[in-house]
Amino acid sequence: MDLDSVPARAVLQALPQPILVLDEARRIQFVNYAAEAFFGASLSVLTRQSLDDLIAFGSPIISLVETVVQRRAPMTEYRVRVGSSRFGDERIADVFASPISDTDGRVAMLIQERTMADKIDRQMVSRGAARSVTGLASMLAHEIKNPLSGIRGAAQLLEQSVPSEEVPLARLIREETDRIVGLIDRVEVFGDERPLEREPINIHIVLDRVKLLARNGVARGITFSEEYDPSLPPVFGNRDQLIQIFLNLIKNASEALERTQKPEIKLTTAFRPGIRISVAGVAERISLPLEIVIEDNGPGVPADILPFLFDPFVTTKTNGSGLGLALVAKIVGDHGGVIDCDSRPGRTRFRILLPVASGVFQTPADEEGSSI
């Protein structure tokens, strides 16, 4: 491959995946635009470094390139943790490396980041878990609620007839019964398969409403900032349920910020035409260009919980039920969208991708967006 030729460079620059060309000593000779964006540095900066300078020490990527140079054969590493001095957090990626020719030791390396695909796959699993909870709840809810009603009624009678020192025990029975009934009611929401009443909605009106409610309630005393795209087209959604989604996310963020100095929640909207997914039962790929991000500067989500955050009954709260985010994921899914979470100490971002209301003009970039 002649990297100085215009066609070769044009082909590499057109690819959406990061590509690096290395010499036998693993010095960087060329990177495409996607690699510049991935590492957050320009071509001139990157070509003054070696792969060892760029990738975290001990990474399997280094040994992968060494093996390709020695064997003169292509090799692949799947789901590698890519850490770099150029960005703070690790990323999961598939790495493909291949010798450019048999005459020299140059290697071409392609990085396929797995983040979004894995998060969407994980969310589909979470929805499956939610459906399992739905089936169980539908089967047991009626049988459980009937005896609970009797227990609650008996506890109320006991409160009126027992000695005063035993009243707290009777009240405890009633309150715990109410708590169980409330939990069953929340689980039953997952079984509601009625079609949504939807209409084109300006998402900024929804966010402003949520912000007003939060400032006068769960997020009192927290600083809000906004970074909106004013040209964002409408989403085809249910106003009340969209309010429920974002209010729940802001409530969670507010609770996470209780011990944070200078707590802040940032709301961001943007148009991202490159995200498209395939959905079972639908022949065409669905475009999800509307991006809404809820970001806070709290302590972050524990790493061991993050992969299962949208599963039912998973929670970091002492008295939490673990159904809030599972319900959020269900409502987002009912709207044809996806949600993911990226978290580290000092920054947690919940990102929701939603489709544009039908009939809204789509840009050529949207028609040619990348698929998942």
PDB file of N, CA and C in Angstrom, residues 234-334:
ATOM      1  N   PRO A 234     -38.863  17.274  16.270  1.00  0.00           N
ATOM      2  CA  PRO A 234     -39.666  16.678  17.344  1.00  0.00           C
ATOM      3  C   PRO A 234     -39.518  15.159  17.415  1.00  0.00           C
ATOM      4  N   VAL A 235     -39.734  14.625  18.606  1.00  0.00           N
ATOM      5  CA  VAL A 235     -39.771  13.185  18.809  1.00  0.00           C
ATOM      6  C   VAL A 235     -41.231  12.748  18.818  1.00  0.00           C
ATOM      7  N   PHE A 236     -41.498  11.544  18.342  1.00  0.00           N
ATOM      8  CA  PHE A 236     -42.859  11.000  18.353  1.00  0.00           C
ATOM      9  C   PHE A 236     -43.026  10.241  19.665  1.00  0.00           C
ATOM     10  N   GLY A 237     -43.647  10.875  20.645  1.00  0.00           N
ATOM     11  CA  GLY A 237     -43.681  10.261  21.967  1.00  0.00           C
ATOM     12  C   GLY A 237     -44.889  10.632  22.784  1.00  0.00           C
ATOM     13  N   ASN A 238     -44.937  10.074  23.985  1.00  0.00           N
ATOM     14  CA  ASN A 238     -45.986  10.351  24.954  1.00  0.00           C
ATOM     15  C   ASN A 238     -45.428  11.339  25.974  1.00  0.00           C
ATOM     16  N   ARG A 239     -46.026  12.510  26.076  1.00  0.00           N
ATOM     17  CA  ARG A 239     -45.477  13.588  26.899  1.00  0.00           C
ATOM     18  C   ARG A 239     -45.326  13.159  28.355  1.00  0.00           C
ATOM     19  N   ASP A 240     -46.353  12.545  28.917  1.00  0.00           N
ATOM     20  CA  ASP A 240     -46.311  12.173  30.335  1.00  0.00           C
ATOM     21  C   ASP A 240     -45.215  11.150  30.608  1.00  0.00           C
ATOM     22  N   GLN A 241     -45.076  10.182  29.700  1.00  0.00           N
ATOM     23  CA  GLN A 241     -44.068   9.158  29.933  1.00  0.00           C
ATOM     24  C   GLN A 241     -42.655   9.707  29.729  1.00  0.00           C
ATOM     25  N   LEU A 242     -42.487  10.632  28.785  1.00  0.00           N
ATOM     26  CA  LEU A 242     -41.174  11.252  28.616  1.00  0.00           C
ATOM     27  C   LEU A 242     -40.805  12.071  29.857  1.00  0.00           C
ATOM     28  N   ILE A 243     -41.771  12.754  30.415  1.00  0.00           N
ATOM     29  CA  ILE A 243     -41.528  13.482  31.665  1.00  0.00           C
ATOM     30  C   ILE A 243     -41.114  12.510  32.759  1.00  0.00           C
ATOM     31  N   GLN A 244     -41.808  11.361  32.821  1.00  0.00           N
ATOM     32  CA  GLN A 244     -41.478  10.360  33.840  1.00  0.00           C
ATOM     33  C   GLN A 244     -40.046   9.862  33.683  1.00  0.00           C
ATOM     34  N   ILE A 245     -39.605   9.632  32.430  1.00  0.00           N
ATOM     35  CA  ILE A 245     -38.236   9.162  32.176  1.00  0.00           C
ATOM     36  C   ILE A 245     -37.217  10.136  32.754  1.00  0.00           C
ATOM     37  N   PHE A 246     -37.308  11.387  32.342  1.00  0.00           N
ATOM     38  CA  PHE A 246     -36.265  12.354  32.697  1.00  0.00           C
ATOM     39  C   PHE A 246     -36.363  12.784  34.159  1.00  0.00           C
ATOM     40  N   LEU A 247     -37.568  12.810  34.699  1.00  0.00           N
ATOM     41  CA  LEU A 247     -37.701  13.135  36.115  1.00  0.00           C
ATOM     42  C   LEU A 247     -37.077  12.043  36.975  1.00  0.00           C
ATOM     43  N   ASN A 248     -37.252  10.790  36.554  1.00  0.00           N
ATOM     44  CA  ASN A 248     -36.648   9.673  37.284  1.00  0.00           C
ATOM     45  C   ASN A 248     -35.121   9.754  37.229  1.00  0.00           C
ATOM     46  N   LEU A 249     -34.579  10.063  36.059  1.00  0.00           N
ATOM     47  CA  LEU A 249     -33.128  10.160  35.916  1.00  0.00           C
ATOM     48  C   LEU A 249     -32.563  11.322  36.736  1.00  0.00           C
ATOM     49  N   ILE A 250     -33.259  12.458  36.742  1.00  0.00           N
ATOM     50  CA  ILE A 250     -32.787  13.603  37.521  1.00  0.00           C
ATOM     51  C   ILE A 250     -32.924  13.330  39.013  1.00  0.00           C
ATOM     52  N   LYS A 251     -33.980  12.614  39.405  1.00  0.00           N
ATOM     53  CA  LYS A 251     -34.133  12.239  40.814  1.00  0.00           C
ATOM     54  C   LYS A 251     -32.971  11.350  41.254  1.00  0.00           C
ATOM     55  N   ASN A 252     -32.611  10.372  40.424  1.00  0.00           N
ATOM     56  CA  ASN A 252     -31.469   9.502  40.744  1.00  0.00           C
ATOM     57  C   ASN A 252     -30.177  10.311  40.839  1.00  0.00           C
ATOM     58  N   ALA A 253     -29.993  11.240  39.893  1.00  0.00           N
ATOM     59  CA  ALA A 253     -28.786  12.066  39.908  1.00  0.00           C
ATOM     60  C   ALA A 253     -28.744  12.931  41.167  1.00  0.00           C
ATOM     61  N   SER A 254     -29.884  13.477  41.547  1.00  0.00           N
ATOM     62  CA  SER A 254     -29.942  14.332  42.745  1.00  0.00           C
ATOM     63  C   SER A 254     -29.581  13.551  43.999  1.00  0.00           C
ATOM     64  N   GLU A 255     -30.081  12.330  44.096  1.00  0.00           N
ATOM     65  CA  GLU A 255     -29.766  11.503  45.258  1.00  0.00           C
ATOM     66  C   GLU A 255     -28.284  11.133  45.290  1.00  0.00           C
ATOM     67  N   ALA A 256     -27.694  10.939  44.115  1.00  0.00           N
ATOM     68  CA  ALA A 256     -26.270  10.614  44.052  1.00  0.00           C
ATOM     69  C   ALA A 256     -25.399  11.814  44.414  1.00  0.00           C
ATOM     70  N   LEU A 257     -25.963  13.031  44.325  1.00  0.00           N
ATOM     71  CA  LEU A 257     -25.196  14.254  44.567  1.00  0.00           C
ATOM     72  C   LEU A 257     -25.316  14.769  45.992  1.00  0.00           C
ATOM     73  N   GLU A 258     -25.954  14.005  46.861  1.00  0.00           N
ATOM     74  CA  GLU A 258     -26.232  14.486  48.214  1.00  0.00           C
ATOM     75  C   GLU A 258     -24.961  14.890  48.960  1.00  0.00           C
ATOM     76  N   ARG A 259     -23.873  14.194  48.743  1.00  0.00           N
ATOM     77  CA  ARG A 259     -22.632  14.480  49.460  1.00  0.00           C
ATOM     78  C   ARG A 259     -21.565  15.099  48.562  1.00  0.00           C
ATOM     79  N   THR A 260     -22.001  15.640  47.426  1.00  0.00           N
ATOM     80  CA  THR A 260     -21.062  16.244  46.474  1.00  0.00           C
ATOM     81  C   THR A 260     -21.029  17.752  46.660  1.00  0.00           C
ATOM     82  N   GLN A 261     -19.824  18.310  46.769  1.00  0.00           N
ATOM     83  CA  GLN A 261     -19.692  19.758  46.823  1.00  0.00           C
ATOM     84  C   GLN A 261     -19.945  20.341  45.433  1.00  0.00           C
ATOM     85  N   LYS A 262     -20.658  21.444  45.400  1.00  0.00           N
ATOM     86  CA  LYS A 262     -21.036  22.099  44.146  1.00  0.00           C
ATOM     87  C   LYS A 262     -21.714  21.105  43.195  1.00  0.00           C
ATOM     88  N   PRO A 263     -22.824  20.493  43.625  1.00  0.00           N
ATOM     89  CA  PRO A 263     -23.519  19.528  42.766  1.00  0.00           C
ATOM     90  C   PRO A 263     -24.084  20.191  41.514  1.00  0.00           C
ATOM     91  N   GLU A 264     -23.966  19.503  40.401  1.00  0.00           N
ATOM     92  CA  GLU A 264     -24.434  20.067  39.139  1.00  0.00           C
ATOM     93  C   GLU A 264     -25.015  18.965  38.258  1.00  0.00           C
ATOM     94  N   ILE A 265     -26.101  19.303  37.601  1.00  0.00           N
ATOM     95  CA  ILE A 265     -26.717  18.412  36.608  1.00  0.00           C
ATOM     96  C   ILE A 265     -26.751  19.153  35.278  1.00  0.00           C
ATOM     97  N   LYS A 266     -26.253  18.495  34.234  1.00  0.00           N
ATOM     98  CA  LYS A 266     -26.199  19.115  32.915  1.00  0.00           C
ATOM     99  C   LYS A 266     -27.120  18.376  31.954  1.00  0.00           C
ATOM    100  N   LEU A 267     -27.944  19.137  31.236  1.00  0.00           N
ATOM    101  CA  LEU A 267     -28.855  18.578  30.241  1.00  0.00           C
ATOM    102  C   LEU A 267     -28.338  18.961  28.858  1.00  0.00           C
ATOM    103  N   THR A 268     -28.191  17.962  27.985  1.00  0.00           N
ATOM    104  CA  THR A 268     -27.657  18.201  26.643  1.00  0.00           C
ATOM    105  C   THR A 268     -28.546  17.538  25.609  1.00  0.00           C
ATOM    106  N   THR A 269     -28.787  18.232  24.510  1.00  0.00           N
ATOM    107  CA  THR A 269     -29.487  17.613  23.380  1.00  0.00           C
ATOM    108  C   THR A 269     -28.658  17.834  22.120  1.00  0.00           C
ATOM    109  N   ALA A 270     -28.732  16.869  21.209  1.00  0.00           N
ATOM    110  CA  ALA A 270     -27.963  16.977  19.969  1.00  0.00           C
ATOM    111  C   ALA A 270     -28.593  16.091  18.904  1.00  0.00           C
ATOM    112  N   PHE A 271     -28.238  16.359  17.664  1.00  0.00           N
ATOM    113  CA  PHE A 271     -28.692  15.545  16.536  1.00  0.00           C
ATOM    114  C   PHE A 271     -27.529  14.678  16.091  1.00  0.00           C
ATOM    115  N   ARG A 272     -27.674  13.355  16.203  1.00  0.00           N
ATOM    116  CA  ARG A 272     -26.612  12.410  15.866  1.00  0.00           C
ATOM    117  C   ARG A 272     -27.099  11.497  14.744  1.00  0.00           C
ATOM    118  N   PRO A 273     -26.921  11.880  13.496  1.00  0.00           N
ATOM    119  CA  PRO A 273     -27.508  11.116  12.391  1.00  0.00           C
ATOM    120  C   PRO A 273     -26.885   9.757  12.142  1.00  0.00           C
ATOM    121  N   GLY A 274     -25.733   9.456  12.757  1.00  0.00           N
ATOM    122  CA  GLY A 274     -25.028   8.222  12.415  1.00  0.00           C
ATOM    123  C   GLY A 274     -25.498   6.981  13.128  1.00  0.00           C
ATOM    124  N   ILE A 275     -26.436   7.073  14.098  1.00  0.00           N
ATOM    125  CA  ILE A 275     -26.829   5.908  14.880  1.00  0.00           C
ATOM    126  C   ILE A 275     -28.072   5.266  14.273  1.00  0.00           C
ATOM    127  N   ARG A 276     -27.938   4.003  13.860  1.00  0.00           N
ATOM    128  CA  ARG A 276     -29.081   3.242  13.327  1.00  0.00           C
ATOM    129  C   ARG A 276     -28.994   1.830  13.869  1.00  0.00           C
ATOM    130  N   ILE A 277     -30.146   1.240  14.195  1.00  0.00           N
ATOM    131  CA  ILE A 277     -30.166  -0.113  14.731  1.00  0.00           C
ATOM    132  C   ILE A 277     -31.172  -0.960  13.972  1.00  0.00           C
ATOM    133  N   SER A 278     -30.953  -2.261  14.032  1.00  0.00           N
ATOM    134  CA  SER A 278     -31.893  -3.220  13.465  1.00  0.00           C
ATOM    135  C   SER A 278     -32.781  -3.747  14.579  1.00  0.00           C
ATOM    136  N   VAL A 279     -34.093  -3.759  14.339  1.00  0.00           N
ATOM    137  CA  VAL A 279     -35.065  -4.191  15.332  1.00  0.00           C
ATOM    138  C   VAL A 279     -35.803  -5.406  14.804  1.00  0.00           C
ATOM    139  N   ALA A 280     -35.987  -6.407  15.645  1.00  0.00           N
ATOM    140  CA  ALA A 280     -36.684  -7.623  15.242  1.00  0.00           C
ATOM    141  C   ALA A 280     -38.087  -7.290  14.749  1.00  0.00           C
ATOM    142  N   GLY A 281     -38.461  -7.893  13.607  1.00  0.00           N
ATOM    143  CA  GLY A 281     -39.794  -7.696  13.065  1.00  0.00           C
ATOM    144  C   GLY A 281     -39.919  -6.487  12.159  1.00  0.00           C
ATOM    145  N   VAL A 282     -38.857  -5.699  12.024  1.00  0.00           N
ATOM    146  CA  VAL A 282     -38.883  -4.516  11.178  1.00  0.00           C
ATOM    147  C   VAL A 282     -37.805  -4.670  10.105  1.00  0.00           C
ATOM    148  N   ALA A 283     -38.224  -4.594   8.836  1.00  0.00           N
ATOM    149  CA  ALA A 283     -37.296  -4.838   7.741  1.00  0.00           C
ATOM    150  C   ALA A 283     -36.239  -3.740   7.641  1.00  0.00           C
ATOM    151  N   GLU A 284     -36.657  -2.473   7.819  1.00  0.00           N
ATOM    152  CA  GLU A 284     -35.728  -1.371   7.684  1.00  0.00           C
ATOM    153  C   GLU A 284     -35.054  -1.070   9.016  1.00  0.00           C
ATOM    154  N   ARG A 285     -33.830  -0.580   8.935  1.00  0.00           N
ATOM    155  CA  ARG A 285     -33.123  -0.158  10.133  1.00  0.00           C
ATOM    156  C   ARG A 285     -33.732   1.138  10.658  1.00  0.00           C
ATOM    157  N   ILE A 286     -33.788   1.259  11.971  1.00  0.00           N
ATOM    158  CA  ILE A 286     -34.389   2.412  12.606  1.00  0.00           C
ATOM    159  C   ILE A 286     -33.310   3.439  12.935  1.00  0.00           C
ATOM    160  N   SER A 287     -33.544   4.675  12.542  1.00  0.00           N
ATOM    161  CA  SER A 287     -32.596   5.741  12.828  1.00  0.00           C
ATOM    162  C   SER A 287     -32.941   6.395  14.162  1.00  0.00           C
ATOM    163  N   LEU A 288     -31.928   6.607  14.994  1.00  0.00           N
ATOM    164  CA  LEU A 288     -32.117   7.212  16.315  1.00  0.00           C
ATOM    165  C   LEU A 288     -31.233   8.455  16.426  1.00  0.00           C
ATOM    166  N   PRO A 289     -31.616   9.529  15.750  1.00  0.00           N
ATOM    167  CA  PRO A 289     -30.713  10.685  15.707  1.00  0.00           C
ATOM    168  C   PRO A 289     -30.846  11.653  16.887  1.00  0.00           C
ATOM    169  N   LEU A 290     -31.928  11.555  17.673  1.00  0.00           N
ATOM    170  CA  LEU A 290     -32.133  12.506  18.760  1.00  0.00           C
ATOM    171  C   LEU A 290     -31.423  12.011  20.019  1.00  0.00           C
ATOM    172  N   GLU A 291     -30.441  12.761  20.482  1.00  0.00           N
ATOM    173  CA  GLU A 291     -29.660  12.383  21.651  1.00  0.00           C
ATOM    174  C   GLU A 291     -29.950  13.340  22.800  1.00  0.00           C
ATOM    175  N   ILE A 292     -30.363  12.780  23.933  1.00  0.00           N
ATOM    176  CA  ILE A 292     -30.582  13.557  25.150  1.00  0.00           C
ATOM    177  C   ILE A 292     -29.697  12.969  26.243  1.00  0.00           C
ATOM    178  N   VAL A 293     -28.897  13.809  26.881  1.00  0.00           N
ATOM    179  CA  VAL A 293     -27.948  13.356  27.896  1.00  0.00           C
ATOM    180  C   VAL A 293     -28.242  14.042  29.225  1.00  0.00           C
ATOM    181  N   ILE A 294     -28.329  13.236  30.295  1.00  0.00           N
ATOM    182  CA  ILE A 294     -28.426  13.740  31.666  1.00  0.00           C
ATOM    183  C   ILE A 294     -27.098  13.414  32.343  1.00  0.00           C
ATOM    184  N   GLU A 295     -26.348  14.448  32.702  1.00  0.00           N
ATOM    185  CA  GLU A 295     -25.011  14.252  33.271  1.00  0.00           C
ATOM    186  C   GLU A 295     -24.917  14.890  34.650  1.00  0.00           C
ATOM    187  N   ASP A 296     -24.287  14.184  35.592  1.00  0.00           N
ATOM    188  CA  ASP A 296     -24.056  14.764  36.918  1.00  0.00           C
ATOM    189  C   ASP A 296     -22.590  14.585  37.309  1.00  0.00           C
ATOM    190  N   ASN A 297     -22.167  15.337  38.311  1.00  0.00           N
ATOM    191  CA  ASN A 297     -20.770  15.278  38.761  1.00  0.00           C
ATOM    192  C   ASN A 297     -20.649  14.546  40.093  1.00  0.00           C
ATOM    193  N   GLY A 298     -21.481  13.528  40.278  1.00  0.00           N
ATOM    194  CA  GLY A 298     -21.479  12.741  41.501  1.00  0.00           C
ATOM    195  C   GLY A 298     -20.397  11.686  41.533  1.00  0.00           C
ATOM    196  N   PRO A 299     -20.458  10.787  42.524  1.00  0.00           N
ATOM    197  CA  PRO A 299     -19.397   9.789  42.712  1.00  0.00           C
ATOM    198  C   PRO A 299     -19.358   8.690  41.663  1.00  0.00           C
ATOM    199  N   GLY A 300     -20.418   8.554  40.872  1.00  0.00           N
ATOM    200  CA  GLY A 300     -20.430   7.531  39.829  1.00  0.00           C
ATOM    201  C   GLY A 300     -21.091   6.238  40.271  1.00  0.00           C
ATOM    202  N   VAL A 301     -21.351   5.369  39.307  1.00  0.00           N
ATOM    203  CA  VAL A 301     -21.978   4.071  39.544  1.00  0.00           C
ATOM    204  C   VAL A 301     -20.891   3.025  39.748  1.00  0.00           C
ATOM    205  N   PRO A 302     -20.993   2.172  40.765  1.00  0.00           N
ATOM    206  CA  PRO A 302     -19.979   1.119  40.958  1.00  0.00           C
ATOM    207  C   PRO A 302     -19.797   0.282  39.701  1.00  0.00           C
ATOM    208  N   ALA A 303     -18.552  -0.031  39.378  1.00  0.00           N
ATOM    209  CA  ALA A 303     -18.245  -0.743  38.132  1.00  0.00           C
ATOM    210  C   ALA A 303     -18.899  -2.116  38.069  1.00  0.00           C
ATOM    211  N   ASP A 304     -19.072  -2.785  39.222  1.00  0.00           N
ATOM    212  CA  ASP A 304     -19.648  -4.123  39.194  1.00  0.00           C
ATOM    213  C   ASP A 304     -21.146  -4.100  38.936  1.00  0.00           C
ATOM    214  N   ILE A 305     -21.797  -2.953  39.141  1.00  0.00           N
ATOM    215  CA  ILE A 305     -23.238  -2.840  38.917  1.00  0.00           C
ATOM    216  C   ILE A 305     -23.549  -2.280  37.536  1.00  0.00           C
ATOM    217  N   LEU A 306     -22.637  -1.487  36.983  1.00  0.00           N
ATOM    218  CA  LEU A 306     -22.900  -0.766  35.738  1.00  0.00           C
ATOM    219  C   LEU A 306     -23.418  -1.650  34.601  1.00  0.00           C
ATOM    220  N   PRO A 307     -22.866  -2.857  34.373  1.00  0.00           N
ATOM    221  CA  PRO A 307     -23.388  -3.670  33.261  1.00  0.00           C
ATOM    222  C   PRO A 307     -24.832  -4.133  33.454  1.00  0.00           C
ATOM    223  N   PHE A 308     -25.325  -4.117  34.700  1.00  0.00           N
ATOM    224  CA  PHE A 308     -26.666  -4.638  34.982  1.00  0.00           C
ATOM    225  C   PHE A 308     -27.602  -3.545  35.482  1.00  0.00           C
ATOM    226  N   LEU A 309     -27.264  -2.286  35.216  1.00  0.00           N
ATOM    227  CA  LEU A 309     -27.948  -1.159  35.828  1.00  0.00           C
ATOM    228  C   LEU A 309     -29.431  -1.103  35.473  1.00  0.00           C
ATOM    229  N   PHE A 310     -29.794  -1.581  34.273  1.00  0.00           N
ATOM    230  CA  PHE A 310     -31.183  -1.485  33.838  1.00  0.00           C
ATOM    231  C   PHE A 310     -31.966  -2.782  34.082  1.00  0.00           C
ATOM    232  N   ASP A 311     -31.345  -3.737  34.774  1.00  0.00           N
ATOM    233  CA  ASP A 311     -32.060  -4.963  35.151  1.00  0.00           C
ATOM    234  C   ASP A 311     -32.970  -4.684  36.339  1.00  0.00           C
ATOM    235  N   PRO A 312     -34.126  -5.364  36.413  1.00  0.00           N
ATOM    236  CA  PRO A 312     -35.004  -5.199  37.574  1.00  0.00           C
ATOM    237  C   PRO A 312     -34.318  -5.641  38.864  1.00  0.00           C
ATOM    238  N   PHE A 313     -34.595  -4.922  39.949  1.00  0.00           N
ATOM    239  CA  PHE A 313     -34.130  -5.218  41.310  1.00  0.00           C
ATOM    240  C   PHE A 313     -32.632  -4.989  41.496  1.00  0.00           C
ATOM    241  N   VAL A 314     -31.981  -4.297  40.564  1.00  0.00           N
ATOM    242  CA  VAL A 314     -30.581  -3.911  40.743  1.00  0.00           C
ATOM    243  C   VAL A 314     -30.556  -2.463  41.208  1.00  0.00           C
ATOM    244  N   THR A 315     -29.952  -2.198  42.375  1.00  0.00           N
ATOM    245  CA  THR A 315     -29.939  -0.852  42.925  1.00  0.00           C
ATOM    246  C   THR A 315     -28.716  -0.644  43.804  1.00  0.00           C
ATOM    247  N   THR A 316     -28.302   0.622  43.924  1.00  0.00           N
ATOM    248  CA  THR A 316     -27.218   0.992  44.841  1.00  0.00           C
ATOM    249  C   THR A 316     -27.763   1.657  46.093  1.00  0.00           C
ATOM    250  N   LYS A 317     -29.087   1.831  46.163  1.00  0.00           N
ATOM    251  CA  LYS A 317     -29.706   2.517  47.292  1.00  0.00           C
ATOM    252  C   LYS A 317     -30.065   1.527  48.394  1.00  0.00           C
ATOM    253  N   THR A 318     -29.900   1.964  49.636  1.00  0.00           N
ATOM    254  CA  THR A 318     -30.176   1.089  50.774  1.00  0.00           C
ATOM    255  C   THR A 318     -31.628   0.639  50.788  1.00  0.00           C
ATOM    256  N   ASN A 319     -32.548   1.562  50.527  1.00  0.00           N
ATOM    257  CA  ASN A 319     -33.975   1.244  50.567  1.00  0.00           C
ATOM    258  C   ASN A 319     -34.605   1.243  49.182  1.00  0.00           C
ATOM    259  N   GLY A 320     -33.797   1.122  48.151  1.00  0.00           N
ATOM    260  CA  GLY A 320     -34.331   1.154  46.791  1.00  0.00           C
ATOM    261  C   GLY A 320     -34.924  -0.177  46.368  1.00  0.00           C
ATOM    262  N   SER A 321     -35.888  -0.102  45.452  1.00  0.00           N
ATOM    263  CA  SER A 321     -36.525  -1.319  44.937  1.00  0.00           C
ATOM    264  C   SER A 321     -35.809  -1.858  43.710  1.00  0.00           C
ATOM    265  N   GLY A 322     -35.025  -1.013  43.018  1.00  0.00           N
ATOM    266  CA  GLY A 322     -34.323  -1.455  41.822  1.00  0.00           C
ATOM    267  C   GLY A 322     -35.214  -1.553  40.601  1.00  0.00           C
ATOM    268  N   LEU A 323     -36.344  -0.831  40.605  1.00  0.00           N
ATOM    269  CA  LEU A 323     -37.269  -0.885  39.473  1.00  0.00           C
ATOM    270  C   LEU A 323     -37.297   0.418  38.677  1.00  0.00           C
ATOM    271  N   GLY A 324     -36.758   1.501  39.245  1.00  0.00           N
ATOM    272  CA  GLY A 324     -36.826   2.798  38.575  1.00  0.00           C
ATOM    273  C   GLY A 324     -36.165   2.810  37.213  1.00  0.00           C
ATOM    274  N   LEU A 325     -34.898   2.377  37.139  1.00  0.00           N
ATOM    275  CA  LEU A 325     -34.192   2.403  35.864  1.00  0.00           C
ATOM    276  C   LEU A 325     -34.694   1.321  34.912  1.00  0.00           C
ATOM    277  N   ALA A 326     -35.151   0.203  35.460  1.00  0.00           N
ATOM    278  CA  ALA A 326     -35.745  -0.830  34.599  1.00  0.00           C
ATOM    279  C   ALA A 326     -37.004  -0.284  33.923  1.00  0.00           C
ATOM    280  N   LEU A 327     -37.793   0.499  34.680  1.00  0.00           N
ATOM    281  CA  LEU A 327     -38.992   1.108  34.097  1.00  0.00           C
ATOM    282  C   LEU A 327     -38.615   2.165  33.066  1.00  0.00           C
ATOM    283  N   VAL A 328     -37.570   2.940  33.353  1.00  0.00           N
ATOM    284  CA  VAL A 328     -37.088   3.928  32.385  1.00  0.00           C
ATOM    285  C   VAL A 328     -36.691   3.235  31.080  1.00  0.00           C
ATOM    286  N   ALA A 329     -35.936   2.133  31.183  1.00  0.00           N
ATOM    287  CA  ALA A 329     -35.503   1.400  29.992  1.00  0.00           C
ATOM    288  C   ALA A 329     -36.700   0.861  29.217  1.00  0.00           C
ATOM    289  N   LYS A 330     -37.736   0.423  29.938  1.00  0.00           N
ATOM    290  CA  LYS A 330     -38.936  -0.091  29.261  1.00  0.00           C
ATOM    291  C   LYS A 330     -39.640   1.024  28.490  1.00  0.00           C
ATOM    292  N   ILE A 331     -39.796   2.195  29.120  1.00  0.00           N
ATOM    293  CA  ILE A 331     -40.489   3.299  28.455  1.00  0.00           C
ATOM    294  C   ILE A 331     -39.695   3.779  27.246  1.00  0.00           C
ATOM    295  N   VAL A 332     -38.375   3.865  27.400  1.00  0.00           N
ATOM    296  CA  VAL A 332     -37.534   4.248  26.259  1.00  0.00           C
ATOM    297  C   VAL A 332     -37.694   3.229  25.129  1.00  0.00           C
ATOM    298  N   GLY A 333     -37.693   1.945  25.487  1.00  0.00           N
ATOM    299  CA  GLY A 333     -37.890   0.902  24.482  1.00  0.00           C
ATOM    300  C   GLY A 333     -39.251   0.989  23.816  1.00  0.00           C
ATOM    301  N   ASP A 334     -40.288   1.314  24.590  1.00  0.00           N
ATOM    302  CA  ASP A 334     -41.627   1.479  24.019  1.00  0.00           C
ATOM    303  C   ASP A 334     -41.670   2.628  23.017  1.00  0.00           C
TER     304      ASP A 334
END
